[in-house]
Amino acid sequence: MIKMIETTGKTVEDALSAALEKLGVAAEDVEYEILEKPSKGFLGFGAKPAKIQVKLKEIPAEVKTEIQEPVANIEAHVEENIAEKIEPVLEETKTEPAEEIKTVEEIPPAEVETSEIETAEEIPPVDKEEVIARAKSFLAEVFAAMQIEITVTAVENDSEIVLDLAGKNLGVLIGKHGQTLDALQYLTNLTANVYNGAEKIYFVLDVENYRNRRAAALTKLAKSVAERAIRTRQDVKLEPMSRTERKVIHTALQNNPKVETHSAGEDPHRYIIVSPKKIS
């Protein structure tokens, strides 16, 4: 019989459970040593499992004697007891004749209770401050893992909350065309709204006034794309954008009588199509 093994798991408890299953014993029958503690890594990357060494405890001689007693008649004894207990139950649960079973149609509609529907408890509104706190907490954990010091300021607009990130050398968080910032923004929204059900609070992440500069560039792009759609009489598909950036494009072209815009695809790969309007 195996007396010592090494196992791994997401946590020490998981590793121990795996060892107990392999050895076929209970926790009180073993002693273990932690060889490596688990590590979460960063955003799921570089995570390390827990590693432990599990050893069987020595069993006293008198206990061994009790365990080794003859067990030849146990199976028959169990079967006999099961039979004694199950027969009365079978007698009580014999099915009544089918014709005596009432059908649903026999219940008058008037007897159906409706009070429970009328008094159903309303779903409480989302606590906005709690959601903002979750968003800030997530960002704090991310930047702590990156060893970057930041401050987060929340500014509420009509349809969204802007989380302004301030600190030193944060330009690295923007990435090409804001892709890094958009990815972080996407994760922040997922994390902050995880318990909100259908009601969502949308967050926009901004660094060094990047969103305003990007909005100016997108407005210029929207006008150029509209001119191309009108000239070629064909739809123009833009690259995937965040909800905030798509809103800039829609707003920039909403008063142009010669084109129309609509979004397609699923987040985070949702994009805009600019189409020339049909000439009447």
Short mmCIF file of N, CA and C in Angstrom, two decimals, residues 126 128 131-132 135 155-163 181-182 185-190 192-193 196 199-205 211 241-247 267:
data_model
loop_
_atom_site.label_atom_id
_atom_site.label_comp_id
_atom_site.label_asym_id
_atom_site.label_seq_id
_atom_site.Cartn_x
_atom_site.Cartn_y
_atom_site.Cartn_z
N VAL A 126 -30.08 48.69 -8.36
CA VAL A 126 -28.64 48.48 -8.18
C VAL A 126 -28.05 49.61 -7.35
N LYS A 128 -25.48 51.99 -6.91
CA LYS A 128 -24.46 52.56 -7.78
C LYS A 128 -23.12 52.71 -7.08
N VAL A 131 -21.31 49.44 -6.90
CA VAL A 131 -20.76 49.03 -8.20
C VAL A 131 -19.48 49.82 -8.49
N ILE A 132 -19.50 51.12 -8.19
CA ILE A 132 -18.30 51.95 -8.39
C ILE A 132 -17.16 51.45 -7.51
N ALA A 135 -15.58 48.44 -9.07
CA ALA A 135 -14.73 48.82 -10.20
C ALA A 135 -13.38 49.34 -9.71
N VAL A 155 -16.28 60.21 -12.34
CA VAL A 155 -17.10 61.36 -12.76
C VAL A 155 -18.31 60.81 -13.50
N GLU A 156 -19.52 61.11 -12.99
CA GLU A 156 -20.75 60.56 -13.56
C GLU A 156 -21.29 61.46 -14.66
N ASN A 157 -21.56 60.86 -15.84
CA ASN A 157 -22.20 61.57 -16.95
C ASN A 157 -23.64 61.07 -17.09
N ASP A 158 -24.29 61.44 -18.18
CA ASP A 158 -25.69 61.06 -18.38
C ASP A 158 -25.89 59.55 -18.45
N SER A 159 -25.05 58.86 -19.22
CA SER A 159 -25.27 57.43 -19.45
C SER A 159 -24.10 56.56 -19.03
N GLU A 160 -23.08 57.15 -18.41
CA GLU A 160 -21.88 56.38 -18.05
C GLU A 160 -21.13 57.06 -16.91
N ILE A 161 -20.17 56.33 -16.37
CA ILE A 161 -19.30 56.87 -15.32
C ILE A 161 -17.87 56.79 -15.81
N VAL A 162 -17.20 57.92 -15.88
CA VAL A 162 -15.82 57.98 -16.34
C VAL A 162 -14.90 57.78 -15.14
N LEU A 163 -14.01 56.80 -15.23
CA LEU A 163 -13.00 56.56 -14.21
C LEU A 163 -11.68 57.11 -14.74
N LEU A 181 -6.22 50.08 -23.20
CA LEU A 181 -7.16 50.76 -22.31
C LEU A 181 -8.57 50.20 -22.48
N ASP A 182 -8.96 49.90 -23.72
CA ASP A 182 -10.28 49.33 -23.98
C ASP A 182 -10.42 47.93 -23.37
N GLN A 185 -10.85 48.39 -19.75
CA GLN A 185 -12.20 48.93 -19.53
C GLN A 185 -13.24 47.81 -19.63
N TYR A 186 -13.08 46.91 -20.59
CA TYR A 186 -14.00 45.79 -20.77
C TYR A 186 -14.01 44.89 -19.54
N LEU A 187 -12.83 44.57 -19.02
CA LEU A 187 -12.73 43.73 -17.83
C LEU A 187 -13.31 44.42 -16.60
N THR A 188 -13.11 45.73 -16.51
CA THR A 188 -13.65 46.49 -15.38
C THR A 188 -15.17 46.43 -15.38
N ASN A 189 -15.78 46.60 -16.57
CA ASN A 189 -17.24 46.54 -16.66
C ASN A 189 -17.78 45.16 -16.32
N LEU A 190 -17.10 44.11 -16.77
CA LEU A 190 -17.53 42.75 -16.44
C LEU A 190 -17.48 42.50 -14.94
N ALA A 192 -17.30 44.74 -12.36
CA ALA A 192 -18.13 45.63 -11.54
C ALA A 192 -19.61 45.27 -11.62
N ASN A 193 -20.05 44.75 -12.78
CA ASN A 193 -21.48 44.46 -12.98
C ASN A 193 -21.83 42.99 -12.79
N ASN A 196 -25.18 42.41 -10.96
CA ASN A 196 -26.25 43.37 -11.22
C ASN A 196 -27.43 42.83 -12.02
N GLU A 199 -29.57 44.97 -15.13
CA GLU A 199 -29.24 46.40 -15.02
C GLU A 199 -27.73 46.58 -14.94
N LYS A 200 -27.18 47.37 -15.85
CA LYS A 200 -25.74 47.58 -15.92
C LYS A 200 -25.38 49.05 -15.71
N ILE A 201 -24.23 49.27 -15.12
CA ILE A 201 -23.66 50.60 -15.02
C ILE A 201 -22.40 50.60 -15.88
N TYR A 202 -22.36 51.46 -16.89
CA TYR A 202 -21.26 51.42 -17.84
C TYR A 202 -20.14 52.36 -17.40
N PHE A 203 -18.89 51.83 -17.43
CA PHE A 203 -17.72 52.60 -17.05
C PHE A 203 -16.84 52.88 -18.26
N VAL A 204 -16.28 54.09 -18.29
CA VAL A 204 -15.31 54.48 -19.30
C VAL A 204 -14.00 54.80 -18.59
N LEU A 205 -12.91 54.18 -19.02
CA LEU A 205 -11.60 54.45 -18.44
C LEU A 205 -10.87 55.50 -19.27
N ARG A 211 -9.32 60.03 -24.08
CA ARG A 211 -10.63 59.87 -24.70
C ARG A 211 -11.03 61.10 -25.53
N MET A 241 -14.74 48.62 -32.31
CA MET A 241 -14.55 49.73 -31.37
C MET A 241 -15.34 49.47 -30.10
N SER A 242 -14.95 50.18 -29.04
CA SER A 242 -15.69 50.11 -27.79
C SER A 242 -17.00 50.87 -27.93
N ARG A 243 -17.88 50.68 -26.99
CA ARG A 243 -19.18 51.37 -27.03
C ARG A 243 -18.98 52.88 -27.06
N THR A 244 -18.03 53.40 -26.30
CA THR A 244 -17.78 54.85 -26.25
C THR A 244 -17.36 55.38 -27.61
N GLU A 245 -16.47 54.66 -28.30
CA GLU A 245 -15.99 55.12 -29.59
C GLU A 245 -17.06 54.99 -30.67
N ARG A 246 -17.88 53.94 -30.59
CA ARG A 246 -18.97 53.80 -31.56
C ARG A 246 -19.97 54.96 -31.42
N LYS A 247 -20.17 55.37 -30.18
CA LYS A 247 -21.08 56.49 -29.92
C LYS A 247 -20.57 57.77 -30.59
N ASP A 267 -19.82 42.34 -28.69
CA ASP A 267 -18.70 42.86 -27.91
C ASP A 267 -17.78 41.72 -27.49
#
